[in-house]
PDB file of N, CA and C and ligand atoms in Angstrom:
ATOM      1  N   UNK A   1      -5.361 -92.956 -27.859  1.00 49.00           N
ATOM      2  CA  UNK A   1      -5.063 -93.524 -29.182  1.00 49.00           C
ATOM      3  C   UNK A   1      -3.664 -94.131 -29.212  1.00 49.00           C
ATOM      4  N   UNK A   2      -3.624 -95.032 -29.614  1.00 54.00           N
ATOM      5  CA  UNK A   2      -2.254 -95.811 -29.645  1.00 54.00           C
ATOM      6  C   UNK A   2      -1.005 -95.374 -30.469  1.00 54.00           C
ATOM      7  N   UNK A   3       0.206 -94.781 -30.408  1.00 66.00           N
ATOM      8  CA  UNK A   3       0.891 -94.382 -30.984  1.00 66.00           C
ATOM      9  C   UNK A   3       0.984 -94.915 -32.995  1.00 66.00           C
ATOM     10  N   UNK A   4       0.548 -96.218 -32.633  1.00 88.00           N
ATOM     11  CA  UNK A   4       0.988 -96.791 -34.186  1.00 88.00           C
ATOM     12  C   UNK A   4      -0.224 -96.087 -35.181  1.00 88.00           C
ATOM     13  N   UNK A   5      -0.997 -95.328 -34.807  1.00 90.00           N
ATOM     14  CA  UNK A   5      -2.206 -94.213 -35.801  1.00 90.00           C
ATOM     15  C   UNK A   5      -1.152 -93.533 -35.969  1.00 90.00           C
ATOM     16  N   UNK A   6      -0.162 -93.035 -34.675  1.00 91.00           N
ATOM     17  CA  UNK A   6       0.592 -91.741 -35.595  1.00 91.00           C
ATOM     18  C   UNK A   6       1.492 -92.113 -36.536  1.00 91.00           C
ATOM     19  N   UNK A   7       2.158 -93.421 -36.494  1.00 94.00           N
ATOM     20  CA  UNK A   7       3.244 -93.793 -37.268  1.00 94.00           C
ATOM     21  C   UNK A   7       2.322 -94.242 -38.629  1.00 94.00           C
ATOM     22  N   UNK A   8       1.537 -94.324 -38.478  1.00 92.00           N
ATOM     23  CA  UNK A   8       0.517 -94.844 -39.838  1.00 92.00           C
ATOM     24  C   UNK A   8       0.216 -93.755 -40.297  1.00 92.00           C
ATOM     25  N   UNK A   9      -0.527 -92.420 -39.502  1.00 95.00           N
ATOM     26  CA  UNK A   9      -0.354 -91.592 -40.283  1.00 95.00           C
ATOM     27  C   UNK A   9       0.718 -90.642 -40.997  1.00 95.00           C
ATOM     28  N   UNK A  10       2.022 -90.783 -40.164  1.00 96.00           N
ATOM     29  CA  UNK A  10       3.155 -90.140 -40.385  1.00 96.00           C
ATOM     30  C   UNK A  10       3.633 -91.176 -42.140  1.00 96.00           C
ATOM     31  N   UNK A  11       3.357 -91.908 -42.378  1.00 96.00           N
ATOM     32  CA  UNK A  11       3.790 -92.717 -43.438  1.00 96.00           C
ATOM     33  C   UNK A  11       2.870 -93.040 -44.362  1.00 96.00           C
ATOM     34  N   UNK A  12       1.774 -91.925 -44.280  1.00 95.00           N
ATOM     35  CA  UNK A  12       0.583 -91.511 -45.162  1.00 95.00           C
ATOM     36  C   UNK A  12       1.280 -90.247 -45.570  1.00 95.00           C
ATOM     37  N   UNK A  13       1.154 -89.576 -44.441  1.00 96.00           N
ATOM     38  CA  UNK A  13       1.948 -87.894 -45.334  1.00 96.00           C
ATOM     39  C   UNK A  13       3.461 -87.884 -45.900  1.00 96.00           C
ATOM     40  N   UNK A  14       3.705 -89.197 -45.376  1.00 97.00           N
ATOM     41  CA  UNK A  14       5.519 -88.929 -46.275  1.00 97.00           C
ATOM     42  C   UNK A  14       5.284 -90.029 -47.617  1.00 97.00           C
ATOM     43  N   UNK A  15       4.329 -90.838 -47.609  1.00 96.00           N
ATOM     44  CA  UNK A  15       3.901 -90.868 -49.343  1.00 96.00           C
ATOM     45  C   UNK A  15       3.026 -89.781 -50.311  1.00 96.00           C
ATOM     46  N   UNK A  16       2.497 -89.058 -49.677  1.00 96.00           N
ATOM     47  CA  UNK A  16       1.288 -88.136 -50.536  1.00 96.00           C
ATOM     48  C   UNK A  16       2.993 -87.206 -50.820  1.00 96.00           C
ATOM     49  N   UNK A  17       3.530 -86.937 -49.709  1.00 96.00           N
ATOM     50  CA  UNK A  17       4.807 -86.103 -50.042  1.00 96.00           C
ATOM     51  C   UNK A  17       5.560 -86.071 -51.276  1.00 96.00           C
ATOM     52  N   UNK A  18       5.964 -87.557 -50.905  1.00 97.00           N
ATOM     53  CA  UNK A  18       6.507 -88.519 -52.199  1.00 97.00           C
ATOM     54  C   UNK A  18       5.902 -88.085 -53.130  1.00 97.00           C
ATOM     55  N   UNK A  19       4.453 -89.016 -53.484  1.00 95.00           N
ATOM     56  CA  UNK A  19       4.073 -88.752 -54.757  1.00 95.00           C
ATOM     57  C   UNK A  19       3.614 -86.942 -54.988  1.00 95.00           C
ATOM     58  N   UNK A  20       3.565 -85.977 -54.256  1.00 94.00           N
ATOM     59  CA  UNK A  20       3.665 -84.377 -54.747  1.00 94.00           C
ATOM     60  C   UNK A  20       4.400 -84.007 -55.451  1.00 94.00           C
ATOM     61  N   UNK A  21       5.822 -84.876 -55.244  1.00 94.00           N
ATOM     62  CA  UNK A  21       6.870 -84.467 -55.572  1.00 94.00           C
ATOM     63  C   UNK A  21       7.083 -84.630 -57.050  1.00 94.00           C
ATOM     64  N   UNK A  22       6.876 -85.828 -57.671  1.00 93.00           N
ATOM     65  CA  UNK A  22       6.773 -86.444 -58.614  1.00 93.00           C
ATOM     66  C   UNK A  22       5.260 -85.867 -59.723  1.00 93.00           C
ATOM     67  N   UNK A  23       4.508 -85.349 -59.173  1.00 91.00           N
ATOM     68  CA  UNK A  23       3.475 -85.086 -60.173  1.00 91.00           C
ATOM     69  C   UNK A  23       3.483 -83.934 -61.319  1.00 91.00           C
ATOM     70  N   UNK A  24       3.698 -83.255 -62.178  1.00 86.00           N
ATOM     71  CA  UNK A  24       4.509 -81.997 -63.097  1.00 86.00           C
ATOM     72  C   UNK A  24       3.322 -80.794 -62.130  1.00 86.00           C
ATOM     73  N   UNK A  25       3.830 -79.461 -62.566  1.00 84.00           N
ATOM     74  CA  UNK A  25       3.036 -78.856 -61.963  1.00 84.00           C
ATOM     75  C   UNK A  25       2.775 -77.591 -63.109  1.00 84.00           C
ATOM     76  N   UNK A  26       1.943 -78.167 -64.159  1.00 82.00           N
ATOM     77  CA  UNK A  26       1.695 -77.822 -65.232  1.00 82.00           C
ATOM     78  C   UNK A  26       0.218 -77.239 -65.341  1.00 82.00           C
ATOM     79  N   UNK A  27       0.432 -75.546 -65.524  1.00 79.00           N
ATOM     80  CA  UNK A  27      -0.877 -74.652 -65.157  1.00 79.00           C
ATOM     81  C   UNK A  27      -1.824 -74.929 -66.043  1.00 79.00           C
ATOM     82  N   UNK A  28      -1.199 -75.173 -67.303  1.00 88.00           N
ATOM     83  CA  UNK A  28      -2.008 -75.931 -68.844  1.00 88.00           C
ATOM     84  C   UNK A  28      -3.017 -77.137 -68.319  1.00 88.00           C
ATOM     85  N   UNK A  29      -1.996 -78.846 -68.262  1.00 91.00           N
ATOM     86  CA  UNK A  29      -3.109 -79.422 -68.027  1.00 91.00           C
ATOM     87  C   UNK A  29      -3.758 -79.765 -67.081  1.00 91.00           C
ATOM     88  N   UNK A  30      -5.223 -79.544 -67.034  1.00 92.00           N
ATOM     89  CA  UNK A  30      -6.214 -79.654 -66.336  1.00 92.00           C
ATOM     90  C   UNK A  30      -6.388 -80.878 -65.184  1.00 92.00           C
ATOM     91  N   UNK A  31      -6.533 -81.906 -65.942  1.00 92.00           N
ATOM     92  CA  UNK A  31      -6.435 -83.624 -65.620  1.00 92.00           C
ATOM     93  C   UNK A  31      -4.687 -83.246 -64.528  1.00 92.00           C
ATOM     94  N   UNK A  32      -3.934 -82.971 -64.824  1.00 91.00           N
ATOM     95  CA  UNK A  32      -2.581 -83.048 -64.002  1.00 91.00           C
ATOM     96  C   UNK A  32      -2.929 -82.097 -62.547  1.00 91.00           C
ATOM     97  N   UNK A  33      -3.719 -81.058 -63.305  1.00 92.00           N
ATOM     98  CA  UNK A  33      -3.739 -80.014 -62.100  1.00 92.00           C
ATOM     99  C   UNK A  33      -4.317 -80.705 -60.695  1.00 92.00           C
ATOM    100  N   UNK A  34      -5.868 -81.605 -61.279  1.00 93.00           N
ATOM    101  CA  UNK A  34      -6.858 -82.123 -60.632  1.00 93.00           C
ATOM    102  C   UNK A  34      -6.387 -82.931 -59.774  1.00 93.00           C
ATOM    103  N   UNK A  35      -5.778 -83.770 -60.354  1.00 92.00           N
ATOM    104  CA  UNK A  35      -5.088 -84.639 -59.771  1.00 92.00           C
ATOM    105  C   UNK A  35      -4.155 -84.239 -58.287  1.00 92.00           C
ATOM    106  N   UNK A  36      -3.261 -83.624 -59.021  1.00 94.00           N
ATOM    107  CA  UNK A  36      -2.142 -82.454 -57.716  1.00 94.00           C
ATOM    108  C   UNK A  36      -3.001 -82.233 -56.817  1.00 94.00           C
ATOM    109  N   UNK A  37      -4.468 -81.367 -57.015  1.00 94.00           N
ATOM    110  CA  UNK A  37      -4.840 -80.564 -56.098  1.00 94.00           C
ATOM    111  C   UNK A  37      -5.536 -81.774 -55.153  1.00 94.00           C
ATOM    112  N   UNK A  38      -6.456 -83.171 -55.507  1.00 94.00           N
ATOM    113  CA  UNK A  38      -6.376 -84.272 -54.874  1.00 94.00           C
ATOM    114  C   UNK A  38      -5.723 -84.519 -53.764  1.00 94.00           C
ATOM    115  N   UNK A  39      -3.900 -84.948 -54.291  1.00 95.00           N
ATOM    116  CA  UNK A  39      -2.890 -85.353 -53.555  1.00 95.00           C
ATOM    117  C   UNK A  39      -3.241 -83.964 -52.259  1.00 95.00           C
ATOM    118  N   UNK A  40      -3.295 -83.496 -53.033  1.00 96.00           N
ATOM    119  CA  UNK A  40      -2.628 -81.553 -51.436  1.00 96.00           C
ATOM    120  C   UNK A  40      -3.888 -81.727 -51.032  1.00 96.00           C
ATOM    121  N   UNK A  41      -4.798 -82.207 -51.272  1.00 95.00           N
ATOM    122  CA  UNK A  41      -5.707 -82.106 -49.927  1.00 95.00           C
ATOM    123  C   UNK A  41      -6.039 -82.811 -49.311  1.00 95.00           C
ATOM    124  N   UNK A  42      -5.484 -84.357 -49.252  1.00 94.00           N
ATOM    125  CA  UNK A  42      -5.623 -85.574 -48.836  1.00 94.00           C
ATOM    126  C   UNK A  42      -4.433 -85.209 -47.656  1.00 94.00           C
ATOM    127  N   UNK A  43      -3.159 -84.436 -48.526  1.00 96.00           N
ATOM    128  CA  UNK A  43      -2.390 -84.428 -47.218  1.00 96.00           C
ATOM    129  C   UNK A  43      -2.449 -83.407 -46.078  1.00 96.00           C
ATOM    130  N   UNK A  44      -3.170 -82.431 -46.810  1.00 96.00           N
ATOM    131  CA  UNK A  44      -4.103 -81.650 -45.936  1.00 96.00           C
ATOM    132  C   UNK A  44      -4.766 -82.174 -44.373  1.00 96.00           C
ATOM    133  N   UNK A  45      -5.588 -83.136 -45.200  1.00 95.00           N
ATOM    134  CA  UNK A  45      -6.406 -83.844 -44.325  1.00 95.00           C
ATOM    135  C   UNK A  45      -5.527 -84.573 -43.061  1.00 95.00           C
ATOM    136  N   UNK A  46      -4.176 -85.416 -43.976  1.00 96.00           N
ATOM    137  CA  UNK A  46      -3.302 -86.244 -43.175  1.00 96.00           C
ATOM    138  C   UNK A  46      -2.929 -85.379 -41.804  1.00 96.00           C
ATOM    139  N   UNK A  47      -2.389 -84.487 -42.385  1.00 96.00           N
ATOM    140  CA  UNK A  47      -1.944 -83.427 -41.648  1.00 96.00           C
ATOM    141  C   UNK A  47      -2.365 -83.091 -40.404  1.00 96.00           C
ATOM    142  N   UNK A  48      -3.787 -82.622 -40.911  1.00 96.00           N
ATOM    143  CA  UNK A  48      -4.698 -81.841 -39.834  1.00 96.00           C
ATOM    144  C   UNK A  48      -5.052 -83.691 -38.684  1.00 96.00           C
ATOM    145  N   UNK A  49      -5.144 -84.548 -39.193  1.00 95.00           N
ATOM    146  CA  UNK A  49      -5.592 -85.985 -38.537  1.00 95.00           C
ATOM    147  C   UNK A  49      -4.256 -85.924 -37.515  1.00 95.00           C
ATOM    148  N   UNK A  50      -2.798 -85.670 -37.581  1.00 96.00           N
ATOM    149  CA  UNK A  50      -2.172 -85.758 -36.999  1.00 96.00           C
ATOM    150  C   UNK A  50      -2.197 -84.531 -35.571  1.00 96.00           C
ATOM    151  N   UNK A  51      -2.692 -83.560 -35.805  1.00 96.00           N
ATOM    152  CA  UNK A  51      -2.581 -82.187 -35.254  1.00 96.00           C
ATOM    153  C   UNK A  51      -4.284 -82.828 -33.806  1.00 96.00           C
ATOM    154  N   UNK A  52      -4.885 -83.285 -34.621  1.00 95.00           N
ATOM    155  CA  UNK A  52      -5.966 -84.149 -33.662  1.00 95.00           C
ATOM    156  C   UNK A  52      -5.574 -84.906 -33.039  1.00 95.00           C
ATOM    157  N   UNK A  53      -4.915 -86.380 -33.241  1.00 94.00           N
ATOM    158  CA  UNK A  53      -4.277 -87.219 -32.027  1.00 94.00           C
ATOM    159  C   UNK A  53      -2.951 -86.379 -31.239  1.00 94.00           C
ATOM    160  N   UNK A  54      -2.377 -85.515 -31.704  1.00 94.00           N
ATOM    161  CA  UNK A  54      -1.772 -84.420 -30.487  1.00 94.00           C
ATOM    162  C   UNK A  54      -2.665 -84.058 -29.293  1.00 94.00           C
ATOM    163  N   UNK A  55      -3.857 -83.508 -30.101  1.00 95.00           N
ATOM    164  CA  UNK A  55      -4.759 -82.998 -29.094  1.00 95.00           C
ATOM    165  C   UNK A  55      -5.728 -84.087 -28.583  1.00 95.00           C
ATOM    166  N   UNK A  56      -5.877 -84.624 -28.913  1.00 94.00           N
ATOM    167  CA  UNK A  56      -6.562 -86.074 -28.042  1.00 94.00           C
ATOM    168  C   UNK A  56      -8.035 -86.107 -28.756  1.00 94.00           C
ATOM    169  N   UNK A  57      -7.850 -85.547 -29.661  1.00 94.00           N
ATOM    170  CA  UNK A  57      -9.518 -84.881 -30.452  1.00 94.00           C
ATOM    171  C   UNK A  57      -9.741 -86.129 -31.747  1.00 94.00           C
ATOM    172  N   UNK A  58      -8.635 -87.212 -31.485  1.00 95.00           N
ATOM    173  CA  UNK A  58      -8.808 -87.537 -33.118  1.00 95.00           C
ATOM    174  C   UNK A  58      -9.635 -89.151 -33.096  1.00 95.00           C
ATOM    175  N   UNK A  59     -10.674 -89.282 -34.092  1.00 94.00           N
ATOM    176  CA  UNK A  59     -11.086 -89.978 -33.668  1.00 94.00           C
ATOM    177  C   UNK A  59     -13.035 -90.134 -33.935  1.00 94.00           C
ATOM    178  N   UNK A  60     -12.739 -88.669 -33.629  1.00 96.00           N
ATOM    179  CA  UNK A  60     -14.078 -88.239 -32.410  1.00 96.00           C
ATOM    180  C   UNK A  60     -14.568 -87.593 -33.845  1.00 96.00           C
ATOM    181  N   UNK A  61     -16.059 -87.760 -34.322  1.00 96.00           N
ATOM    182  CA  UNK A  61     -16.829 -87.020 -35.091  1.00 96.00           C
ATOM    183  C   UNK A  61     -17.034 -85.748 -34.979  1.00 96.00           C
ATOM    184  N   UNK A  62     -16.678 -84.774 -35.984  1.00 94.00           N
ATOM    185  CA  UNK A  62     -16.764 -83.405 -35.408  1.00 94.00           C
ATOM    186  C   UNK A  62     -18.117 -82.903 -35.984  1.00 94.00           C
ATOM    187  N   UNK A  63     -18.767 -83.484 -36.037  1.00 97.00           N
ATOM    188  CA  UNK A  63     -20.113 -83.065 -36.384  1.00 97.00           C
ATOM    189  C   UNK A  63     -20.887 -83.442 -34.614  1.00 97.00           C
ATOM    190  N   UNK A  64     -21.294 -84.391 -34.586  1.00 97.00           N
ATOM    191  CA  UNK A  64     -22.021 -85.206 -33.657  1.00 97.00           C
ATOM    192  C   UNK A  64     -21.239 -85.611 -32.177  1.00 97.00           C
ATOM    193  N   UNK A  65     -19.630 -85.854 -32.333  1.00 96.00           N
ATOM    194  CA  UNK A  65     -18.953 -85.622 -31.238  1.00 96.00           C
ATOM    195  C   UNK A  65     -18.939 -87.531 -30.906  1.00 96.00           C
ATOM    196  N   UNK A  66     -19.354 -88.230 -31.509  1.00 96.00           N
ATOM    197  CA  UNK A  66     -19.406 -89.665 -31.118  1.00 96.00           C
ATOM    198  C   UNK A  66     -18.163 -90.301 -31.893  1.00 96.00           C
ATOM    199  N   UNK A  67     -17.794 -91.499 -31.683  1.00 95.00           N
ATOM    200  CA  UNK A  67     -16.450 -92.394 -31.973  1.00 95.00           C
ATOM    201  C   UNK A  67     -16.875 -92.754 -32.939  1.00 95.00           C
ATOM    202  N   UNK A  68     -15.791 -92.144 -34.124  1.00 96.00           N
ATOM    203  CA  UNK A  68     -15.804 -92.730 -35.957  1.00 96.00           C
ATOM    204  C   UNK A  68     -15.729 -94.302 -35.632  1.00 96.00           C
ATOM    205  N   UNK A  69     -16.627 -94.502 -36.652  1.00 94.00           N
ATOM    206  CA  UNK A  69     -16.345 -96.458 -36.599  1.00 94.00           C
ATOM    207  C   UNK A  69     -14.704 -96.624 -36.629  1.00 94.00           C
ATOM    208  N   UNK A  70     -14.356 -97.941 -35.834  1.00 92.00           N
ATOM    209  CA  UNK A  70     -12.590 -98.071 -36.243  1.00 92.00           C
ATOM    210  C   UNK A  70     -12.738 -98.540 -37.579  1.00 92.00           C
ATOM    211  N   UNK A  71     -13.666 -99.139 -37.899  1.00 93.00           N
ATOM    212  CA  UNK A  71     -13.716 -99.474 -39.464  1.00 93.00           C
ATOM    213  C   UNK A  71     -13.469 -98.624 -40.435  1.00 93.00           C
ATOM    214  N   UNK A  72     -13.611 -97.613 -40.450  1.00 94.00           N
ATOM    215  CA  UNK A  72     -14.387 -96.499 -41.756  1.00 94.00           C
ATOM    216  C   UNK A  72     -12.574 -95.562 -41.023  1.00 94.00           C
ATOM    217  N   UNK A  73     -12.220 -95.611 -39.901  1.00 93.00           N
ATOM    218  CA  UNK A  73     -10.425 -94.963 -39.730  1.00 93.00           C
ATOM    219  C   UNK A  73      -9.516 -95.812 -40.045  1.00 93.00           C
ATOM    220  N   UNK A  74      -9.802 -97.152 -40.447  1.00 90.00           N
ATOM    221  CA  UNK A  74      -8.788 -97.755 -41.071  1.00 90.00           C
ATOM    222  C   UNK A  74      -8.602 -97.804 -42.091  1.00 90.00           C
ATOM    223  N   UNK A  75     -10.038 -97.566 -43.117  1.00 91.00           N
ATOM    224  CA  UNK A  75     -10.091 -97.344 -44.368  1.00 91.00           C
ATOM    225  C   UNK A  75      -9.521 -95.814 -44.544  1.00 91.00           C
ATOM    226  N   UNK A  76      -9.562 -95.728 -43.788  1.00 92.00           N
ATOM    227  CA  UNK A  76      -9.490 -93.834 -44.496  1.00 92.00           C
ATOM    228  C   UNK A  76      -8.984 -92.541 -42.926  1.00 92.00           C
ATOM    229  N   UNK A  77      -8.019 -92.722 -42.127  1.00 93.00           N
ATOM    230  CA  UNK A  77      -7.481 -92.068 -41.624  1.00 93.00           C
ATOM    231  C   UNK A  77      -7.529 -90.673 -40.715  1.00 93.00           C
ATOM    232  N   UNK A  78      -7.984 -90.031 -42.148  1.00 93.00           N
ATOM    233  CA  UNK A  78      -7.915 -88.465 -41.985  1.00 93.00           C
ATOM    234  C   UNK A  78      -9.680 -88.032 -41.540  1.00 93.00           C
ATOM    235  N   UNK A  79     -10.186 -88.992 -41.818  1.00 94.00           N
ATOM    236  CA  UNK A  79     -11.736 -88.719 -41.928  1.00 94.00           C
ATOM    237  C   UNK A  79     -11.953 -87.876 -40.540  1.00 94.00           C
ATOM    238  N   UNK A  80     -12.997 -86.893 -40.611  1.00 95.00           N
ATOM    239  CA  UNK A  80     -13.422 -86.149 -39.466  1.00 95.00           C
ATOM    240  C   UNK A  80     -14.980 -86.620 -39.253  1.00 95.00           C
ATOM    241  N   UNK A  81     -15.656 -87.247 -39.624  1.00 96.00           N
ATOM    242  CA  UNK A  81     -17.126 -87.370 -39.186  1.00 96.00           C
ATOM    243  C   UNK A  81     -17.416 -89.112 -39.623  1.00 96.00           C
ATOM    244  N   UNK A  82     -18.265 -89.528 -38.615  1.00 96.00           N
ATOM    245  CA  UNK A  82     -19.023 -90.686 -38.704  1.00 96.00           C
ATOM    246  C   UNK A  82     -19.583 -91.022 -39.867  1.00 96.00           C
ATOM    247  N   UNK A  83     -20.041 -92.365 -40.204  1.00 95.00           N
ATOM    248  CA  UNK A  83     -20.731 -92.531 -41.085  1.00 95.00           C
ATOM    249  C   UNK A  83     -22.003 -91.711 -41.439  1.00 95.00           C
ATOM    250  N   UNK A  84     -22.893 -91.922 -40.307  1.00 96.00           N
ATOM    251  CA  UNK A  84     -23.867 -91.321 -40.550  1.00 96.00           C
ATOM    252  C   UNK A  84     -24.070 -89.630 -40.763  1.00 96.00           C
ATOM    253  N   UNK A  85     -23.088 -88.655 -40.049  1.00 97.00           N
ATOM    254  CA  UNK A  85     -23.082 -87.731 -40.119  1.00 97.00           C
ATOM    255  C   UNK A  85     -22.607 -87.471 -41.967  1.00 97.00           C
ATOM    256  N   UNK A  86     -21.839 -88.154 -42.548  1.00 95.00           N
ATOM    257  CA  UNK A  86     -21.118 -88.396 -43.662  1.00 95.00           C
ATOM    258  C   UNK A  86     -22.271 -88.496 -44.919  1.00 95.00           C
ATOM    259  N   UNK A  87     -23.010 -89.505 -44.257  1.00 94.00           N
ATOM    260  CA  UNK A  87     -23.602 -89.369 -45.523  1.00 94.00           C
ATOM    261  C   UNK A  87     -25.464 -88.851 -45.063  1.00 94.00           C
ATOM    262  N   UNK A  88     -25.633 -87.976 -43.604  1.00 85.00           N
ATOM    263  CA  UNK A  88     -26.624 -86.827 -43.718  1.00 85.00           C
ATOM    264  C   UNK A  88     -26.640 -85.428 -44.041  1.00 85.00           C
TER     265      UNK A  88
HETATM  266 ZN1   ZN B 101     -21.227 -87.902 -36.543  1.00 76.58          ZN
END
């Protein structure tokens, strides 16, 4: 995998960061909470996507084990499974 996934993803998790930072963290409203918990698991995801191209694993459908479209990782990064596994 070409280093510039990690710098793309490294500048995915230092905006979700960003915007964490900025969101109130108010136990009351609901809509605010939803939202927060969104952001934290997207960077979740970022996260764990980075901990995969360490290990040479990223990429790779963890359902089925075949190569995520590059299409569907440019849209969306962190993704762990293929299309088809995605939506069977
Ligand atoms: Zn799959």
């Amino acid at each position: 995998m070409p280093s510039d996934v990690d710098a793309h993803l490294a500048r995915l998790e230092a905006a979700r960061q960003a915007q964490l930072a900025t969101l109130p963290q108010s136990p009351v409203d609901v809509v605010a909470a939803a939202h927060r918990g969104a952001v934290v698991r997207i960077l979740e995801q970022v996260r764990a996507a980075r901990q995969r191209l360490r290990a040479g694993t990223y990429g790779e459908c963890a359902k089925c084990g075949t190569w995520i479209e590059p299409a569907r990782l440019e849209l969306r990064p962190w993704l762990v499974t293929c299309t088809a596994c995605a939506e069977g």
